[in-house]
Structures are given as C-alpha cells and as structure tokens.
Short mmCIF file of C-alpha atoms in Angstrom, two decimals:
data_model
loop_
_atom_site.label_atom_id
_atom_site.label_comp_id
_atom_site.label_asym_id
_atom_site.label_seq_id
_atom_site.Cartn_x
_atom_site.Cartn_y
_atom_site.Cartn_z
CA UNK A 1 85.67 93.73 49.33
CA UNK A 2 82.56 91.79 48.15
CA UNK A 3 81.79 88.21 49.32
CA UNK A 4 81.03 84.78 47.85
CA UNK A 5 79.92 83.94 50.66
CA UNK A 6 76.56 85.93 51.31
CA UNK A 7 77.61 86.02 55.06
CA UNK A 8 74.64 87.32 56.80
CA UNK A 9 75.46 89.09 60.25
CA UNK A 10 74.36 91.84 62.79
CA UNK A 11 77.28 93.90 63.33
CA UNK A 12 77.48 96.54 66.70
CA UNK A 13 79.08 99.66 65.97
CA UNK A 14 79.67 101.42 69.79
CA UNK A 15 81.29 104.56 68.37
CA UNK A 16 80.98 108.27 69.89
CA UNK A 17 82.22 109.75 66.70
CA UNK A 18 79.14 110.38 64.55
CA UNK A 19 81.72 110.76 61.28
CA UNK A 20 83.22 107.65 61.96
CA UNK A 21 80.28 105.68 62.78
CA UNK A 22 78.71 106.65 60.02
CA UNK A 23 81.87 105.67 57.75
CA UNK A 24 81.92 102.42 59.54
CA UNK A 25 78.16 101.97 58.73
CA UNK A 26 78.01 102.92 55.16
CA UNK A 27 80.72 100.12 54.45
CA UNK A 28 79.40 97.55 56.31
CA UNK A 29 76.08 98.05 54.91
CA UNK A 30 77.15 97.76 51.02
CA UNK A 31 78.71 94.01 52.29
CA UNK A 32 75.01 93.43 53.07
CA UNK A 33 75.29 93.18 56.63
CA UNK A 34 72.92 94.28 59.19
CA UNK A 35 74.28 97.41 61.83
CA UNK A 36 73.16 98.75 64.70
CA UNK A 37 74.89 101.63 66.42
CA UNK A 38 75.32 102.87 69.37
CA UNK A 39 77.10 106.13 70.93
CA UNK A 40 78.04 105.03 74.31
CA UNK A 41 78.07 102.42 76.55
CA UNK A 42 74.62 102.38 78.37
CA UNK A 43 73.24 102.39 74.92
CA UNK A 44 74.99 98.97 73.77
CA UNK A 45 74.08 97.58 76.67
CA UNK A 46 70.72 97.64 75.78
CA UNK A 47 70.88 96.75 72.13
CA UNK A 48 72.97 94.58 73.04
CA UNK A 49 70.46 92.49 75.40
CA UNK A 50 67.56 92.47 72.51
CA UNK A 51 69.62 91.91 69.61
CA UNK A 52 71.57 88.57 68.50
CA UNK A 53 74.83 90.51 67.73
CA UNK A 54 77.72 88.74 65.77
CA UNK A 55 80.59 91.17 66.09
CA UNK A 56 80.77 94.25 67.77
CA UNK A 57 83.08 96.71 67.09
CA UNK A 58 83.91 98.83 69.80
CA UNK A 59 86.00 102.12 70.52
CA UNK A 60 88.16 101.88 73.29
CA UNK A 61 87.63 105.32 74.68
CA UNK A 62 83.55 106.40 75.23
CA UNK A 63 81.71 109.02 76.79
CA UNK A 64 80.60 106.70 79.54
CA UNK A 65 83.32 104.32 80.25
CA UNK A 66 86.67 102.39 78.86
CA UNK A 67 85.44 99.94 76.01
CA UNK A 68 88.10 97.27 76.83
CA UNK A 69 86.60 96.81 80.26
CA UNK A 70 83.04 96.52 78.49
CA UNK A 71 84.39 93.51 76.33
CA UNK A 72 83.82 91.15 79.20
CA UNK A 73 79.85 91.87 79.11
CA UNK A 74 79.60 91.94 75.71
CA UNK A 75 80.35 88.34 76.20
CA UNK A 76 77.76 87.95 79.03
CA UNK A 77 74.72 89.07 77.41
CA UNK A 78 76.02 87.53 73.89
CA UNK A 79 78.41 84.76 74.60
CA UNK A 80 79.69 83.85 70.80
CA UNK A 81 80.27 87.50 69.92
CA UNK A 82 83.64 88.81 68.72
CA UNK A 83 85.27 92.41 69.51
CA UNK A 84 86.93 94.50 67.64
CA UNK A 85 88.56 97.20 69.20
CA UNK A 86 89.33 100.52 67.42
CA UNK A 87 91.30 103.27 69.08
CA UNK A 88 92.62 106.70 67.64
CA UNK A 89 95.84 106.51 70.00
CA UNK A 90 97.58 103.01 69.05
CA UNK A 91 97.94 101.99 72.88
CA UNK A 92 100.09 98.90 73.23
CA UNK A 93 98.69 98.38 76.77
CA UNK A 94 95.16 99.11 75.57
CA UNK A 95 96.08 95.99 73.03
CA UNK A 96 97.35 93.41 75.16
CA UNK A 97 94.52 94.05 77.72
CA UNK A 98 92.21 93.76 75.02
CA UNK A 99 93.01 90.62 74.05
CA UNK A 100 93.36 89.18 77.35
CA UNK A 101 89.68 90.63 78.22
CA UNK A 102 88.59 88.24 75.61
CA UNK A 103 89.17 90.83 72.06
CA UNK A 104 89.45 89.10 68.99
CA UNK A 105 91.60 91.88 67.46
CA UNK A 106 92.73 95.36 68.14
CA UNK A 107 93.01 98.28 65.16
CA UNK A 108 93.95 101.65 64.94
CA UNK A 109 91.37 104.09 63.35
CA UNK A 110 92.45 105.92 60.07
CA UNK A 111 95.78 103.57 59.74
CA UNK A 112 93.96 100.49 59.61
CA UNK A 113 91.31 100.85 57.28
CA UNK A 114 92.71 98.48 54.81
CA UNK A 115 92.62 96.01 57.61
CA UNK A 116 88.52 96.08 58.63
CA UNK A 117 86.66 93.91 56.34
CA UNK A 118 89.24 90.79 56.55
CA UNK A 119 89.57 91.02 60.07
CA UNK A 120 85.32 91.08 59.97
CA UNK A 121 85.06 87.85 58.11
CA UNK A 122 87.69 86.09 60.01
CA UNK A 123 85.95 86.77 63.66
CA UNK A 124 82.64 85.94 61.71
CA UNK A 125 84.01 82.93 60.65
CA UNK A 126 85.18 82.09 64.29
CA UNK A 127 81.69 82.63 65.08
CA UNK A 128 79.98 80.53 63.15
CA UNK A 129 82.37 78.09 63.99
CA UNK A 130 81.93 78.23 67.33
CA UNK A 131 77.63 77.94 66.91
CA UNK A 132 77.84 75.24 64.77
CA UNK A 133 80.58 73.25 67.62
CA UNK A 134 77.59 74.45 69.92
CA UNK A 135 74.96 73.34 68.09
CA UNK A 136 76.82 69.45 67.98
CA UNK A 137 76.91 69.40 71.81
CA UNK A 138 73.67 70.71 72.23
CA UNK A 139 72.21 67.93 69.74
CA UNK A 140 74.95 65.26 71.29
CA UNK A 141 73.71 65.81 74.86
CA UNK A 142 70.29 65.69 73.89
CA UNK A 143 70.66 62.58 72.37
CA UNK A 144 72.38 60.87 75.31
CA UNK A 145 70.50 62.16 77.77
CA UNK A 146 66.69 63.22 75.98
CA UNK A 147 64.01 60.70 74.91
CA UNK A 148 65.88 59.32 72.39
CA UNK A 149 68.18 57.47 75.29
CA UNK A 150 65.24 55.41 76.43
CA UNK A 151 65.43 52.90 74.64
CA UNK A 152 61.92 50.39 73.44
CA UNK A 153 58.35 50.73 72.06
CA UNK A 154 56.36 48.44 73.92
CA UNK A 155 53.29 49.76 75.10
CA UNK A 156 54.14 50.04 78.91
CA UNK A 157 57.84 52.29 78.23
CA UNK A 158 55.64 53.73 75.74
CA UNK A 159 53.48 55.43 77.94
CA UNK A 160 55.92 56.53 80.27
CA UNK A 161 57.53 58.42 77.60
CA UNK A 162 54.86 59.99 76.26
CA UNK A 163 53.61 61.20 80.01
CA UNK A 164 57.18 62.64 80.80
CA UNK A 165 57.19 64.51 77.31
CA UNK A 166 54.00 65.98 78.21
CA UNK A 167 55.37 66.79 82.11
CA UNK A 168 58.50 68.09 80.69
CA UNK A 169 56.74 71.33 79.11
CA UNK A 170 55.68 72.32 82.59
CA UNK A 171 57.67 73.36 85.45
CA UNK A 172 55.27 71.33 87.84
CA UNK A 173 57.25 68.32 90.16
CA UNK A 174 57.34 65.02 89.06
CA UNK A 175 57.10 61.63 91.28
CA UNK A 176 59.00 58.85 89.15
CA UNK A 177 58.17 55.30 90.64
CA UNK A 178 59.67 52.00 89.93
CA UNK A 179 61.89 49.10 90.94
CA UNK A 180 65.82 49.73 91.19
CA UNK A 181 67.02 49.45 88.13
CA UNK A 182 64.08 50.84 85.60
CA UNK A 183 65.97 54.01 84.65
CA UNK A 184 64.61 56.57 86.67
CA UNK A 185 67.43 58.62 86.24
CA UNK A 186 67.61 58.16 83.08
CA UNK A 187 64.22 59.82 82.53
CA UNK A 188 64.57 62.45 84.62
CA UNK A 189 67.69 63.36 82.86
CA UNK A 190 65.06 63.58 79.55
CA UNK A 191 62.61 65.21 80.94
CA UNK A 192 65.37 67.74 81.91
CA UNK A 193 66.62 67.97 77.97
CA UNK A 194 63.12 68.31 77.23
CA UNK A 195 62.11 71.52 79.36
CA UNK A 196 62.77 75.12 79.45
CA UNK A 197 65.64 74.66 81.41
CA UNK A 198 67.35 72.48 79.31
CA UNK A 199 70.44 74.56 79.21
CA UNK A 200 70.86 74.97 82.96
CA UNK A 201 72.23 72.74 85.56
CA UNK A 202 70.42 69.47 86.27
CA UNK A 203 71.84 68.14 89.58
CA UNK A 204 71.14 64.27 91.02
CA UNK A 205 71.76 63.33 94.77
CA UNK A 206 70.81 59.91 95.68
CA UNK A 207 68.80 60.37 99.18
CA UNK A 208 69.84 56.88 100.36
CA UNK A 209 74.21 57.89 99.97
CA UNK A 210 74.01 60.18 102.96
CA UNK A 211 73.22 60.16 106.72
CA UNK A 212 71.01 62.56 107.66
CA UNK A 213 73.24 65.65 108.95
CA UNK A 214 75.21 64.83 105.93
CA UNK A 215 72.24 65.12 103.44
CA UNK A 216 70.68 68.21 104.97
CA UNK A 217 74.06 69.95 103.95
CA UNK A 218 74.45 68.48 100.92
CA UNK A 219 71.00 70.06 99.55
CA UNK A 220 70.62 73.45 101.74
CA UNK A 221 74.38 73.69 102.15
CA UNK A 222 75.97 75.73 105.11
CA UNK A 223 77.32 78.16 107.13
CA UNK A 224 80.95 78.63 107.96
CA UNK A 225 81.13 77.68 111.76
CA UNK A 226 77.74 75.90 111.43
CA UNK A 227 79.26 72.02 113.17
CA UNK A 228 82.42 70.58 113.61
CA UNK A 229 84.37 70.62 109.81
CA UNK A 230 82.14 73.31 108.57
CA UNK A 231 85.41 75.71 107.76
CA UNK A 232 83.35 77.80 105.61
CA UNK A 233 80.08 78.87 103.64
CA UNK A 234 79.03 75.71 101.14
CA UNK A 235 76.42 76.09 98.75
CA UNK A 236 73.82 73.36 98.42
CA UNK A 237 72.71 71.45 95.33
CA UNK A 238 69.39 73.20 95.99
CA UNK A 239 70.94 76.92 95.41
CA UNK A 240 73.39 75.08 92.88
CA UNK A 241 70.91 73.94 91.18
CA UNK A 242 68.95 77.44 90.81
CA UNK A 243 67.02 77.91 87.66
CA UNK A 244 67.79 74.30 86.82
CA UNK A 245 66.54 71.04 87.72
CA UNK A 246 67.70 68.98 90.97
CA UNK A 247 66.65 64.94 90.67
CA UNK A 248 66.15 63.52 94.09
CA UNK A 249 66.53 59.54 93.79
CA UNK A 250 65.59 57.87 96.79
CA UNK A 251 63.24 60.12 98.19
CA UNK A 252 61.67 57.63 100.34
CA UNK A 253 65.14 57.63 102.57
CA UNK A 254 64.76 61.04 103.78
CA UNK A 255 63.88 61.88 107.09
CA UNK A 256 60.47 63.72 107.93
CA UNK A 257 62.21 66.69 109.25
CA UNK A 258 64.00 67.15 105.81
CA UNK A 259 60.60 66.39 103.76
CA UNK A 260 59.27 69.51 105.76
CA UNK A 261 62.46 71.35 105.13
CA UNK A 262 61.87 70.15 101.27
CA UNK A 263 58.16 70.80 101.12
CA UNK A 264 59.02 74.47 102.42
CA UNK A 265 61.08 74.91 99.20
CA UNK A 266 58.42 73.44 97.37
CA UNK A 267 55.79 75.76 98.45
CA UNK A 268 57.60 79.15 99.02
CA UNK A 269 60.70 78.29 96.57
CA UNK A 270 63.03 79.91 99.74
CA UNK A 271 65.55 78.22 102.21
CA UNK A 272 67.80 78.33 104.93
CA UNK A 273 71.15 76.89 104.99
CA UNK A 274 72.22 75.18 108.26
CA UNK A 275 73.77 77.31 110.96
CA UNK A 276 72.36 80.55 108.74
CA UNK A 277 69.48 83.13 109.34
CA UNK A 278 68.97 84.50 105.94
CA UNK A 279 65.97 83.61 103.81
CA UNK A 280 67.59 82.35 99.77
CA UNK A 281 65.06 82.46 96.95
CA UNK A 282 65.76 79.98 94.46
CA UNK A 283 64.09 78.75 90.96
CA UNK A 284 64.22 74.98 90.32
CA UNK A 285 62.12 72.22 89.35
CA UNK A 286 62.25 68.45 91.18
CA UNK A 287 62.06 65.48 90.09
CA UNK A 288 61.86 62.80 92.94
CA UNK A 289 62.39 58.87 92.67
CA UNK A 290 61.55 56.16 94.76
CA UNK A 291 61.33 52.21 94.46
CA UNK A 292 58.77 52.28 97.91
CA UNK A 293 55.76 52.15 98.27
CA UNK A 294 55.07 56.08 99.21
CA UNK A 295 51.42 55.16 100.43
CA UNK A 296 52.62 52.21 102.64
CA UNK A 297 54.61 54.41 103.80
CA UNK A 298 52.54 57.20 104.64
CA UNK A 299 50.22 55.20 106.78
CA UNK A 300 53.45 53.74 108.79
CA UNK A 301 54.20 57.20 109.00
CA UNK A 302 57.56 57.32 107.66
CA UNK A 303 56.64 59.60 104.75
CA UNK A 304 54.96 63.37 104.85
CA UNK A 305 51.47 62.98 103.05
CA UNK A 306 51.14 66.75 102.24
CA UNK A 307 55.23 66.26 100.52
CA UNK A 308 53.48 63.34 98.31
CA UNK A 309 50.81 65.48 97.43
CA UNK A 310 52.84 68.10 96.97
CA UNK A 311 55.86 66.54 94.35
CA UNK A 312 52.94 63.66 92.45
CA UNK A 313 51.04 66.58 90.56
CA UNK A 314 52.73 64.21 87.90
CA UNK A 315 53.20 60.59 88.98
CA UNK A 316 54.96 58.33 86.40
CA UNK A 317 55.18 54.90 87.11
CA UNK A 318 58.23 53.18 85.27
CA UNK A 319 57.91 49.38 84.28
CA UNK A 320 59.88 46.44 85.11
CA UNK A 321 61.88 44.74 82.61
CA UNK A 322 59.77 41.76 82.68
CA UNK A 323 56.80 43.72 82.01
CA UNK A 324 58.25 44.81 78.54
CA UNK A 325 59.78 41.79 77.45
CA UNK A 326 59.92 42.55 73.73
CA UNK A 327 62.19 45.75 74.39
CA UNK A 328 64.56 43.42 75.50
CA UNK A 329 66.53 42.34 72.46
CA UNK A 330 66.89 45.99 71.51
CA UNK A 331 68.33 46.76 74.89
CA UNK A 332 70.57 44.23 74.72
CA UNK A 333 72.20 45.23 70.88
CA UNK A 334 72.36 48.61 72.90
CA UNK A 335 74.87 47.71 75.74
CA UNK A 336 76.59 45.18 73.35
CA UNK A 337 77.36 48.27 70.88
CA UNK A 338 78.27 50.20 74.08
CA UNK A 339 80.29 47.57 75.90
CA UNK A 340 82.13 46.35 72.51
CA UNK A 341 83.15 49.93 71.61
CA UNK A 342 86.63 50.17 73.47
CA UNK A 343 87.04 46.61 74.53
CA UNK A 344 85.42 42.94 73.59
CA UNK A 345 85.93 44.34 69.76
CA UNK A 346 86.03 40.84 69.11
CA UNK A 347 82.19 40.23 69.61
CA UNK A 348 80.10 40.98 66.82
CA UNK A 349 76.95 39.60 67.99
CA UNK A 350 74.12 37.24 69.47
CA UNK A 351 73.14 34.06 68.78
CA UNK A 352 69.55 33.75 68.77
CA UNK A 353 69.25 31.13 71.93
CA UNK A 354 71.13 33.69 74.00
CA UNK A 355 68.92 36.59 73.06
CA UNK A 356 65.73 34.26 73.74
CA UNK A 357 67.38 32.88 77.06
CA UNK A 358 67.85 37.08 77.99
CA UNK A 359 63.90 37.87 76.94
CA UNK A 360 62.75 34.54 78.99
CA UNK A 361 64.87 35.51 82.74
CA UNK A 362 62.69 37.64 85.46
CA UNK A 363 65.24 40.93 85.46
CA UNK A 364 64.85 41.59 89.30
CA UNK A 365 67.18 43.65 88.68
CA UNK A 366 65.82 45.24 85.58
CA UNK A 367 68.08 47.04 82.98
CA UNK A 368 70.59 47.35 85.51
CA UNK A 369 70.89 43.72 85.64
CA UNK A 370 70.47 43.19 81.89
CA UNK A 371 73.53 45.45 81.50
CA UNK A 372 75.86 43.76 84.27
CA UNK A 373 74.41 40.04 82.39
CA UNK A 374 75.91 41.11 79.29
CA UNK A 375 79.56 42.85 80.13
CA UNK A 376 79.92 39.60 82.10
CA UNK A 377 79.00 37.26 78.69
CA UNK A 378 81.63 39.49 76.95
CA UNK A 379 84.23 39.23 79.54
CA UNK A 380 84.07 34.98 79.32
CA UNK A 381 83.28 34.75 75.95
CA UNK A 382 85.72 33.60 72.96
CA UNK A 383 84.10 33.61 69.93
CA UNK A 384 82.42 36.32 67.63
CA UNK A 385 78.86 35.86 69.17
CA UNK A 386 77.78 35.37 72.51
CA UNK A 387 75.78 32.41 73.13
CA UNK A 388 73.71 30.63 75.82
CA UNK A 389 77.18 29.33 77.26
CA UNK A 390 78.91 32.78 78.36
CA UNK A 391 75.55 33.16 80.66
CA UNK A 392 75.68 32.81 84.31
CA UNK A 393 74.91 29.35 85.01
CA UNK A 394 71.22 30.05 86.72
CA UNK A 395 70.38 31.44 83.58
CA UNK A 396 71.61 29.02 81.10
CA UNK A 397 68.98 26.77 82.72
CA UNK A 398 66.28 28.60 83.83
CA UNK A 399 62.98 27.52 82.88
CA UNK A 400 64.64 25.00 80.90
CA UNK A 401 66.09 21.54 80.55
CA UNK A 402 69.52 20.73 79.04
CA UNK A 403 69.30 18.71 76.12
CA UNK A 404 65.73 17.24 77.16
CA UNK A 405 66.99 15.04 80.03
CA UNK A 406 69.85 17.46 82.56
CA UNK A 407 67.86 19.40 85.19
CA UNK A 408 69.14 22.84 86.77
CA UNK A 409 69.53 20.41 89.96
CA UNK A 410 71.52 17.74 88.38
CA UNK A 411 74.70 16.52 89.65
CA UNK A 412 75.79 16.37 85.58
CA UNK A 413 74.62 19.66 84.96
CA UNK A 414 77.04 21.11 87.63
CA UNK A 415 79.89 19.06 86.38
CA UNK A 416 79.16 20.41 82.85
CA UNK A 417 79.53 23.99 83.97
CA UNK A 418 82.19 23.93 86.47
CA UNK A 419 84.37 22.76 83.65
CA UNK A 420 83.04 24.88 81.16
CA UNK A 421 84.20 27.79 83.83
CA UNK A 422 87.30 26.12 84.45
CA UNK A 423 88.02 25.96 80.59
CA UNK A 424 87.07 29.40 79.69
CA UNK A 425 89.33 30.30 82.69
CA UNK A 426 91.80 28.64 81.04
CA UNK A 427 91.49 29.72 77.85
CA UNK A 428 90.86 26.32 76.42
CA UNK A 429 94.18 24.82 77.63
CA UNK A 430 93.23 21.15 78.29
CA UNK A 431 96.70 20.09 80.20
CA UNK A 432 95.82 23.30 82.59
CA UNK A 433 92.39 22.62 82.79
CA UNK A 434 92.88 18.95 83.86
CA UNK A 435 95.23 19.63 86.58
CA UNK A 436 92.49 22.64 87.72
CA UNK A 437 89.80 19.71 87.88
CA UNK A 438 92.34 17.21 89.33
CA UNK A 439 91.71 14.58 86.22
CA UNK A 440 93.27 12.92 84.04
CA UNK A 441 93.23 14.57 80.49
CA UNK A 442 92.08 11.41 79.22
CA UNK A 443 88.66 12.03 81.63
CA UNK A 444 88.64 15.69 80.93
CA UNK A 445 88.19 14.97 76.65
CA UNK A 446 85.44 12.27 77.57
CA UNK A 447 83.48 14.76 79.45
CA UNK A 448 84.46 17.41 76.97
CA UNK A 449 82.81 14.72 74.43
CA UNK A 450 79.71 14.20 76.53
CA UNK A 451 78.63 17.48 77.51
CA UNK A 452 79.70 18.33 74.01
CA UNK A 453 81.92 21.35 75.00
CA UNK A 454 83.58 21.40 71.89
#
C-alpha cells in the first residue's frame, strides 16, 4: 500500500524475533517511514526516551517482560503515541487488556498481515490529530494568558512588558508592584506562558484570603494528625506546584515567621510541612505581588529585608490606569467584546463622549474598576451604544458641567438622574415611572422635556 499522503513518521518496532522484525522493517521502510527497533523491553525504553516515536508496535510476549503492561509507559515518556500489539497466540484476554491499558489495536502475527498498514495510518492519523488539538490549546492558552493578554502600548505598560519578557527567560524571582487592580496576576500568568515551565503547573494563592495557621498549610501543606481537622497528609501549593511556577499575591500580608519559612525555600529550594520531620526538595519559580510599600514596611518592621532582597532580583513596577490613559479606549472595546459575548448582544458599541468621559475618570480602582464601570453601563443601557448616560452618576459629571450651567452639586442635576434611574428601571414606562417618583405624568414629561431625557 503506497500513500498520497507522504505521511512522515518514526515507527518503534519492540520485537524479539529477528525474522519478524526484520519483515516488519523492510515494509515499513518502502512506505518511507522512519524505524527503529528494538529486541526487548529495556532497550525501548531507552529509544524510546530520545526519540519522538509516533507508533510503536509492540509484541506482547518479550524476553524481559509482558508488552501489554509496557503500553502504559510508552505513553509516559511519549504521551501521543499509539500501540499496536502483535501476538503469535491470539489471546482474547491479552486483547481486552490491551485496549484498556491504553492499545490502539491488537493483531495476530502471520494472520493479520493484510491488516498492518491500514491499521498504521489510522493510529497515525489519530496522532496527528491529537498534536494538532494540542497544538490549538497550547496556542489558545498562550494567548489568554501570555503577553498578548495585556492589553495597550503606551510607554509605561510598555515597559513592563518588555521587562517581564526579558525576566521570563530566567528562572530568577520576580517582585510585581502596583495598586489593586493593575493586573498583577495577569502578568505573572505571562511571564509563566513565557518561561521554561510553561507547560507545568502555575499555582496563585492570594496571601491576604487566609489567617495565618491557615496559610502556612495551604503553601507547605501537612501532616496527618498535625492540629485539630488535619485527618490526613495534604500537599501544599509549594510541592504542588513543583517544577512549575507558584504566584504569591499579597505578599505583604504574610507574617514574618512565614517570610522566613518562604525565604528558606527560596534559598535551599527544601521544606517542611507542618507537624512533619522530613526535609522535601522542590523546583519552582515565584512570583510575588504586593500593592505596599515593601520598604515602608521594612523599616516598621513588618516585612523581612533579606526576603525583599531575596524575591526583587527582578522588580517590576506595574502602572496605574491613570498613568496610561491612552490604553484606555482599547481596554474598554476589550471588556465590551468580552462582556457582550453571551449577554448585552444588543450593544454594539461606544459613543465617543462615553469613551472620553472613561479616559478623563482617576481609575482608583484601575482595570478592575474600568471592567466593573462597563458591565454596569451594559446592564442599564437600552440602546445599541453606550453613552455618557448608562455611567454611574459621579462619573457622568466629573470634571464637568452639564450643559454649561448644572453642577455635580446641583439640586437639578440630582433630579435629572434619579429619574433617569428610575426610568431605565422602568424600562421607559412613564405611568410606572410617575407613580415611582410620586408625580403627576403631566410633571414627569416636563422634566423629561427639560433635562431632555428623550
């Protein structure tokens, strides 16, 4: 059988039979694919940890051990491989464990011969499948959670990027610093996708979400027995997280006794769980976050000064949203894409008086806030754009007066808003919204037609 396809594969013959590896060989070779053989077990094992291997076909019964129990390292050391059994005997118990154990297909030697070379392209065709569906979730996370999910190109994001790209390459700690809401998760989930260790774990804890018995077995886990509830052994996020990368947010809210227990790790990459004895070796890189002011709060004593020096080899200092004002608009056709995907379909856009009354507010709250701002425009507004209107009312007039002549602090402007609210709660029923405001509906369509509401 010759294919149109020019299918390019290594296949693994593990075959004690010289004759029939041989045979096995010679065929596979004139379809132009690439084999390696081996003769026993311990021999696979070792091509099969250098060598990218496709499909392996495998005889059941070998010198050095039972190939259907092998299957389930084949898949270890090459996890989108297929197996092919082959067996001289026909065993229907050797078949149905085979396949359970993770085979592709079983055949008999000498009767199935007809059968090889179909049954070959099918798993490789399964294979390639299943790389390619890889490949798509490898390039999908990245995209979500690399550089590309930080979103802006002013100068001051900018920089931050570029300084985490360059951190990411290393396995050195990182010290991200910044107001709540800046996205400090956010960018150490990048610098994550960016690394070496991109296809480990990355675990977050936020320091600040625990008390601090609670926290100390949350990240060096325990032993069975160790205090009251501890029914048995937990592994921490720091031996979870082992080869991988663990994100601390909030480092500023641990206690000194755990910054020495961290700084331990740090500096001999071992630890002891609580209520436990034995020394644990891990591998992983941190990342910690804080919004305080770690040098303030070394000199009040409240934070280790050998920890800081120890996790700011590479200290990168995120910016506020008011400090990067033009990223704003582009932030803001980001969460309106986001939010309008499954709901608020009926919002297509922004006016351009909203998106200059968004670039113009402080964002003490940063993109957090900016997010929150704009589910709640889409949640009150009615029309196909938001506008100035659907903002919360400290907004609509910041830094601003209405029409020239209403103040934030005028008695009209309130009046104009509370029965804007009350109309959008309403849905633009007048005889509703009039008995809400306790008016007439002859008063509610003059102030309608003063505030111009319509």
């Amino acid at each position: 059988m010759t294919t149109t396809n020019h299918i390019i594969a290594q296949i693994l013959i593990i075959e004690d039979e010289t004759d029939v590896r041989q045979l096995l060989k010679r065929v596979l070779s004139l379809e132009g694919f690439s084999v390696l053989e081996a003769e026993n077990l311990k021999t696979a094992t070792k091509v099969l940890e250098r060598e990218n291997i496709d499909v392996v076909l495998c005889d059941v019964k070998l010198p050095d051990g039972n190939g259907v129990e092998f299957i389930p390292g084949i898949k270890v050391k090459n996890p989108y491989a297929e197996v092919i059994m082959l067996t001289a005997y026909g065993n229907i118990p050797d078949s149905v464990q085979s396949i359970k154990n993770g085979a592709f297909d079983y055949l008999t030697k000498a009767n199935d011969n007809q059968r090889i070379l179909p049954l070959l392209y099918r798993a490789l065709e399964k294979v390639k499948l299943e790389k390619r569906v890889a490949q798509l979730e490898k390039e999908a996370i990245e995209r979500y959670a690399g550089f590309d999910s930080i979103i802006g190109n002013s100068l001051a994001i900018s920089q931050a990027k570029t300084l985490a790209r360059q951190a990411a390459a290393t396995d050195a700690p990182i010290l991200l610093l910044g107001e709540t809401g800046t996205g400090k998760e956010i960018f150490a989930q990048a610098i994550h996708s960016a690394s070496k260790r991109k296809t480990q774990t990355f675990l977050g804890l936020n320091c600040s979400a625990f008390s601090k018995e609670l926290l100390e077995s949350e990240l060096f886990g325990h032993k069975a027995g160790a205090f009251t509830g501890a029914a048995k052994d937990k592994k921490g996020l720091i031996e979870e997280a082992d080869n991988g990368t663990l994100f601390l947010d909030e480092i500023g809210e641990m206690t000194m006794d755990l910054q020495a227990k961290l700084l331990r790790v740090l500096e001999t990459s071992e630890f002891i769980k609580v209520g436990d004895t034995r020394q644990i070796r891990v591998n992983i890189r941190v990342i910690a976050a804080t919004n305080r002011n770690i040098k303030q709060e070394i000199s009040q004593g409240k934070f280790r000064e050998d920890l800081y020096y120890r996790l700011n080899l590479v200290t990168i200092n995120l910016p506020p949203l008011r400090d990067r004002q033009e990223d704003i608009p582009q932030l803001a056709d980001f969460f309106l894409k986001k939010l309008t995907r499954d709901a608020y379909q009926h919002v297509k856009g922004m006016t351009p008086a909203y998106i200059e009354k968004l670039r113009s507010n402080e964002w003490r709250g940063n993109i957090r806030e900016l997010r929150n701002v704009m589910e709640r425009s889409l949640i009150v507004c009615q029309s196909s754009e938001l506008n100035v209107d659907n903002l919360p009312v400290e907004m609509q007039y910041h830094g601003a007066a209405h029409d020239g002549a209403i103040s934030a602090f005028d008695l009209a402007s309130i009046e104009r808003l509370h029965i804007q609210r009350v109309l959008h709660y309403t849905k633009q029923n007048k005889t509703q919204a009039a008995r809400l405001l306790n008016i007439s509906q002859a008063t509610l369509y003059r102030k309608i037609d003063e505030y111009r509401l319509d």
